[in-house]
PDB file of C-alpha atoms in Angstrom:
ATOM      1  CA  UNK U   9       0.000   0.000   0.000  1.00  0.00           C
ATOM      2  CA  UNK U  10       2.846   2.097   0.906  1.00  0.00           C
ATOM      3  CA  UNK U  11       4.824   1.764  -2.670  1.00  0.00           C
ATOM      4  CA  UNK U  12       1.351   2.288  -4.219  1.00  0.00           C
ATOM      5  CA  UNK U  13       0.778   5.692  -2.393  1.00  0.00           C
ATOM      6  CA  UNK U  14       4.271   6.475  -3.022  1.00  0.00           C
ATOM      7  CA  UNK U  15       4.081   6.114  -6.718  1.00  0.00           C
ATOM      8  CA  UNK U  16       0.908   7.563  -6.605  1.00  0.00           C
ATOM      9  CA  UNK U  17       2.913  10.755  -5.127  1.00  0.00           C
ATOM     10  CA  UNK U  18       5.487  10.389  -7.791  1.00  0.00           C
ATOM     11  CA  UNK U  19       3.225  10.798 -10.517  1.00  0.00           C
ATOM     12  CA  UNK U  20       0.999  13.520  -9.245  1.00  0.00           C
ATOM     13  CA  UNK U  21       4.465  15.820  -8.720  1.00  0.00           C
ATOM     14  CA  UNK U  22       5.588  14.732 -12.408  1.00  0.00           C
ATOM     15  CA  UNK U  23       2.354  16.209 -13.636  1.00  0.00           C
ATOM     16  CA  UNK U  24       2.518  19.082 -11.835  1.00  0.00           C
ATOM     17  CA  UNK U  25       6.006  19.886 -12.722  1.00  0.00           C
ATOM     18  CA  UNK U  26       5.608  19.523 -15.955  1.00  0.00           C
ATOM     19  CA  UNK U  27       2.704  21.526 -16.826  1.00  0.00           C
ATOM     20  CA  UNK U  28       4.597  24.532 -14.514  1.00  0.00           C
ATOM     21  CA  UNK U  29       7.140  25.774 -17.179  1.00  0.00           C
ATOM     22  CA  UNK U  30       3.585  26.561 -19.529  1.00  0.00           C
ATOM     23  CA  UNK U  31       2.451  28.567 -17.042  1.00  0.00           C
ATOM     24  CA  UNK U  32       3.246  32.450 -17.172  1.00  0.00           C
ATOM     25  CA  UNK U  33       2.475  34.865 -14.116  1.00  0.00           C
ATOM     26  CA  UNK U  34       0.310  37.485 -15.424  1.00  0.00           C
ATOM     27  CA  UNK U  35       1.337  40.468 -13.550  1.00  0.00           C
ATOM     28  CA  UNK U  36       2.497  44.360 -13.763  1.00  0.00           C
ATOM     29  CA  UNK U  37       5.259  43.524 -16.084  1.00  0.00           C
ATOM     30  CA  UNK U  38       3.134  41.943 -18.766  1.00  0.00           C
ATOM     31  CA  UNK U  39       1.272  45.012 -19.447  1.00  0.00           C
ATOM     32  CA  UNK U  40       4.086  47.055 -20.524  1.00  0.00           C
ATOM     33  CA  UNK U  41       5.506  43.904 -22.629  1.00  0.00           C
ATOM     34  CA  UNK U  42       2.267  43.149 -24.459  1.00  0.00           C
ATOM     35  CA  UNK U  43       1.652  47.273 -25.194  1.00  0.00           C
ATOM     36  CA  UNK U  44       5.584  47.571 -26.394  1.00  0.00           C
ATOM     37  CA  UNK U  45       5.170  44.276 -28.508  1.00  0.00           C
ATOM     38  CA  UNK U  46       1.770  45.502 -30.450  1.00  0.00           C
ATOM     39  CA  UNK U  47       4.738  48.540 -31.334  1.00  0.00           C
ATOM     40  CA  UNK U  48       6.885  46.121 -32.624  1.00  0.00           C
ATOM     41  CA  UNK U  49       4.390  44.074 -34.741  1.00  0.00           C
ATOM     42  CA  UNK U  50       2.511  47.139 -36.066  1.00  0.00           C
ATOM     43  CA  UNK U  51       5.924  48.360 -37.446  1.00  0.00           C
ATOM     44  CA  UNK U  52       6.007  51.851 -35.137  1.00  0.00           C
ATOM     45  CA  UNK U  53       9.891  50.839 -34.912  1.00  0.00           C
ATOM     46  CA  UNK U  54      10.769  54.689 -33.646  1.00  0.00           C
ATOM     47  CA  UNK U  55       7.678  54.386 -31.215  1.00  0.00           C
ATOM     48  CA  UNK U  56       8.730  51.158 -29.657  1.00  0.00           C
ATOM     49  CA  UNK U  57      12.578  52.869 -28.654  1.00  0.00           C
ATOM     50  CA  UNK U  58      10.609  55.572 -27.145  1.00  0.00           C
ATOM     51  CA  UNK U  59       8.655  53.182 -24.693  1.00  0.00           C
ATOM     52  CA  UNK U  60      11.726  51.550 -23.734  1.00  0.00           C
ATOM     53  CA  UNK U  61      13.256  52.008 -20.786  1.00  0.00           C
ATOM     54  CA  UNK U  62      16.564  54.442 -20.102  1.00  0.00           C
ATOM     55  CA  UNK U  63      19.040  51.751 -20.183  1.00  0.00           C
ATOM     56  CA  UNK U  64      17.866  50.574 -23.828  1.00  0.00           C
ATOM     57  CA  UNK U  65      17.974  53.920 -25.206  1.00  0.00           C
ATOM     58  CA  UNK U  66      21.409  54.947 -23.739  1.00  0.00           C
ATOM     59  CA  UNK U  67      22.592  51.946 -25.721  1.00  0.00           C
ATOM     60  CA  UNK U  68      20.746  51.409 -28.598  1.00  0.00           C
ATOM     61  CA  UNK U  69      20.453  54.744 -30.694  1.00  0.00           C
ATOM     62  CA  UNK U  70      16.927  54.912 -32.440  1.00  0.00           C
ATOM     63  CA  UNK U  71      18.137  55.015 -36.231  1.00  0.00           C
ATOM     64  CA  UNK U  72      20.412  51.955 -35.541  1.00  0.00           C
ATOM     65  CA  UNK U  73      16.961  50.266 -33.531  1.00  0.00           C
ATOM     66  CA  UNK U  74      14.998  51.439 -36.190  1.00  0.00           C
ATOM     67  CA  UNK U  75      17.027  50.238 -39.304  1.00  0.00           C
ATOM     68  CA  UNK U  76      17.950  46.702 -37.442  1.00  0.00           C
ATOM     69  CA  UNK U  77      14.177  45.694 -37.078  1.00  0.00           C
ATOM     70  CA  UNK U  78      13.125  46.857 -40.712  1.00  0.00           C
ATOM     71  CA  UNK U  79      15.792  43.968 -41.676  1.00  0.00           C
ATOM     72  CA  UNK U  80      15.475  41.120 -38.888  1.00  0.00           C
ATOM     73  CA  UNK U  81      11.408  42.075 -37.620  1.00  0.00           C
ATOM     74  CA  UNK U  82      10.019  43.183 -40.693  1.00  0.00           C
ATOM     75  CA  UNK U  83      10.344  40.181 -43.204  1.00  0.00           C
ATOM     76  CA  UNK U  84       8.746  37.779 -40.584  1.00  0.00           C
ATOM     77  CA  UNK U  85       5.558  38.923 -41.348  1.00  0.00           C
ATOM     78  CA  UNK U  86       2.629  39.620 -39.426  1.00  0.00           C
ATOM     79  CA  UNK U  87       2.296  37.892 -36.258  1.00  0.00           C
ATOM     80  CA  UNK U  88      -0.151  34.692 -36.511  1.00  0.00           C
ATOM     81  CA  UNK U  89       0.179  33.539 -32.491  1.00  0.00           C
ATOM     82  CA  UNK U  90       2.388  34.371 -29.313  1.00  0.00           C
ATOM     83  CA  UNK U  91       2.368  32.156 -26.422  1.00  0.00           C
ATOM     84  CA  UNK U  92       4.469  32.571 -23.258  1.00  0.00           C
ATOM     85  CA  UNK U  93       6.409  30.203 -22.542  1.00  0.00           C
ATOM     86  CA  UNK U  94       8.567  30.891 -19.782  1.00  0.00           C
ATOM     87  CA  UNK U  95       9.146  33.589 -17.168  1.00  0.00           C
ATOM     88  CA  UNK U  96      12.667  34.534 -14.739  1.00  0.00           C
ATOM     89  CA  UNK U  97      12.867  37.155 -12.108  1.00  0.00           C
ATOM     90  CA  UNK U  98      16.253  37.852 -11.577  1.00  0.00           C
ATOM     91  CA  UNK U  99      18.192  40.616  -9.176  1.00  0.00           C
ATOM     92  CA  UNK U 100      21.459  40.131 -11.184  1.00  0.00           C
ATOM     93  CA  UNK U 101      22.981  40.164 -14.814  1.00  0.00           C
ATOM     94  CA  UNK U 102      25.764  40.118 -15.803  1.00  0.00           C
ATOM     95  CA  UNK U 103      27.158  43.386 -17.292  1.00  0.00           C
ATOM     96  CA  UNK U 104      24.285  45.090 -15.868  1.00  0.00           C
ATOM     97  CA  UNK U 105      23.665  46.445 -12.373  1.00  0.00           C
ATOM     98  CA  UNK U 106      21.851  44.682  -9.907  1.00  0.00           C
ATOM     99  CA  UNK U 107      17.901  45.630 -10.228  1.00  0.00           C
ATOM    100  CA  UNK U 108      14.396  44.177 -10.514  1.00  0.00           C
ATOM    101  CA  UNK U 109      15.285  41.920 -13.884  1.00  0.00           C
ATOM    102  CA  UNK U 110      11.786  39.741 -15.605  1.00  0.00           C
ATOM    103  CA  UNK U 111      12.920  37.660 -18.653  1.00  0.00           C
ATOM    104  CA  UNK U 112       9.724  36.666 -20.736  1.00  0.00           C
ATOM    105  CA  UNK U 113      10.151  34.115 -23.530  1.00  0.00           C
ATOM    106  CA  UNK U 114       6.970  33.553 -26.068  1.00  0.00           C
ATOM    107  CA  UNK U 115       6.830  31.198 -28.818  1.00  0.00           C
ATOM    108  CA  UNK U 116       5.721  32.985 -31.789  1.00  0.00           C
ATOM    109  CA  UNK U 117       4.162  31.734 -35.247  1.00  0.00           C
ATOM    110  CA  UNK U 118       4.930  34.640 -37.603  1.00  0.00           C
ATOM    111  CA  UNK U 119       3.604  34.573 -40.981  1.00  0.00           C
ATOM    112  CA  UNK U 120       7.097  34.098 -42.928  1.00  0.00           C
ATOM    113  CA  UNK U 121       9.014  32.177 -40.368  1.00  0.00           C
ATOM    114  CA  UNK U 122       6.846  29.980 -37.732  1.00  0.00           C
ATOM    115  CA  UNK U 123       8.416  28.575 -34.254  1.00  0.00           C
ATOM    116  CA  UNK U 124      10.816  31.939 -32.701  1.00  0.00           C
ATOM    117  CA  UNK U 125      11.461  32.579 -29.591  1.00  0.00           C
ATOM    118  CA  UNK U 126      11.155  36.224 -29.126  1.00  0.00           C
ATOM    119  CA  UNK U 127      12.872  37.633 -25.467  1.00  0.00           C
ATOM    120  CA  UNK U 128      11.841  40.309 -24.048  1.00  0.00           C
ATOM    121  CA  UNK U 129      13.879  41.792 -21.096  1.00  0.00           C
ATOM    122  CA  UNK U 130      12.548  43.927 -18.498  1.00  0.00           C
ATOM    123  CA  UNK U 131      13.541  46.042 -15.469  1.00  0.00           C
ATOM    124  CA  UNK U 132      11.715  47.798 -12.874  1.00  0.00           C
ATOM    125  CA  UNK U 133      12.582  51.233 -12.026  1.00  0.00           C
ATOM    126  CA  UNK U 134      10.300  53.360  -9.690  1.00  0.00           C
ATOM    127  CA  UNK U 135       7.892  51.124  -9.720  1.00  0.00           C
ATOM    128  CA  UNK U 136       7.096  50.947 -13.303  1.00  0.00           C
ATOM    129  CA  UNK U 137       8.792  47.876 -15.270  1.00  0.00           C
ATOM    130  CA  UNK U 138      10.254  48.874 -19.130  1.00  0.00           C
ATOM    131  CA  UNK U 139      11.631  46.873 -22.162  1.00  0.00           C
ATOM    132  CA  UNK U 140      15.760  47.388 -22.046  1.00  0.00           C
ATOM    133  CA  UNK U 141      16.304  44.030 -24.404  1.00  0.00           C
ATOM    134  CA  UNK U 142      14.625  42.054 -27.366  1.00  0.00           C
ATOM    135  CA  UNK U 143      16.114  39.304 -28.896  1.00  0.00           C
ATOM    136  CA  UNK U 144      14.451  36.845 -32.135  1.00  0.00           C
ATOM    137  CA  UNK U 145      15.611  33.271 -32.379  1.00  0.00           C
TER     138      UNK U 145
END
């Protein structure tokens, strides 16, 4: 009876665990994500550097933003699904100094290229959390 409760155990924690990594905390720092992305997929390239955060802009000028999404962003097409797949809160990077740090990774179907992994990077300053990295794998 034992070994049967046991495995019992064992199975219901396997479950669990694996259905965790699908699940994505919706709180304050999704907001700002989801509003900066609809930027990004509508094209307002110049308009998404202004709603990033300090950091971002003090080392990414806008032309050079600009000119590196109409050649990576813009040829993948219009955005057919987005699904978050995985969430970090972090206090330290390195190369960066230590903060309020969210990573949010989201499988996205675009319309010329299906299954990236867009990265958005966020940090939390005063109480209000902004975009300072985006990456497309």
């Amino acid at each position: 009876m034992r070994n049967l409760i046991a495995i019992l155990c064992l199975i219901t924690a396997t479950l669990s665990w694996a259905q965790a990594p699908k699940v994505i905390d919706v709180s304050k720092e999704i907001e700002p994500t989801t509003s900066w992305l609809e930027e990004v997929d509508s094209g307002k390239y110049a308009a998404s550097w202004q709603q990033a955060g300090a950091f971002f802009q003090e080392n990414v000028p806008q032309t050079l933003w600009v000119s590196k999404l109409e050649q990576v962003r813009r040829p993948l097409g219009v955005v057919k699904s987005r699904e978050g797949v995985s969430r970090q809160v972090l206090t330290s990077i390195p190369q960066l100094p230590d903060g309020d740090y969210v990573i949010l990774e989201f499988q996205t179907d675009f319309e010329n290229k299906a299954q990236s992994i867009e990265t958005v990077m966020l940090k939390k300053s005063a109480e209000q959390w902004s975009v300072i990295g985006y990456f497309i794998q």
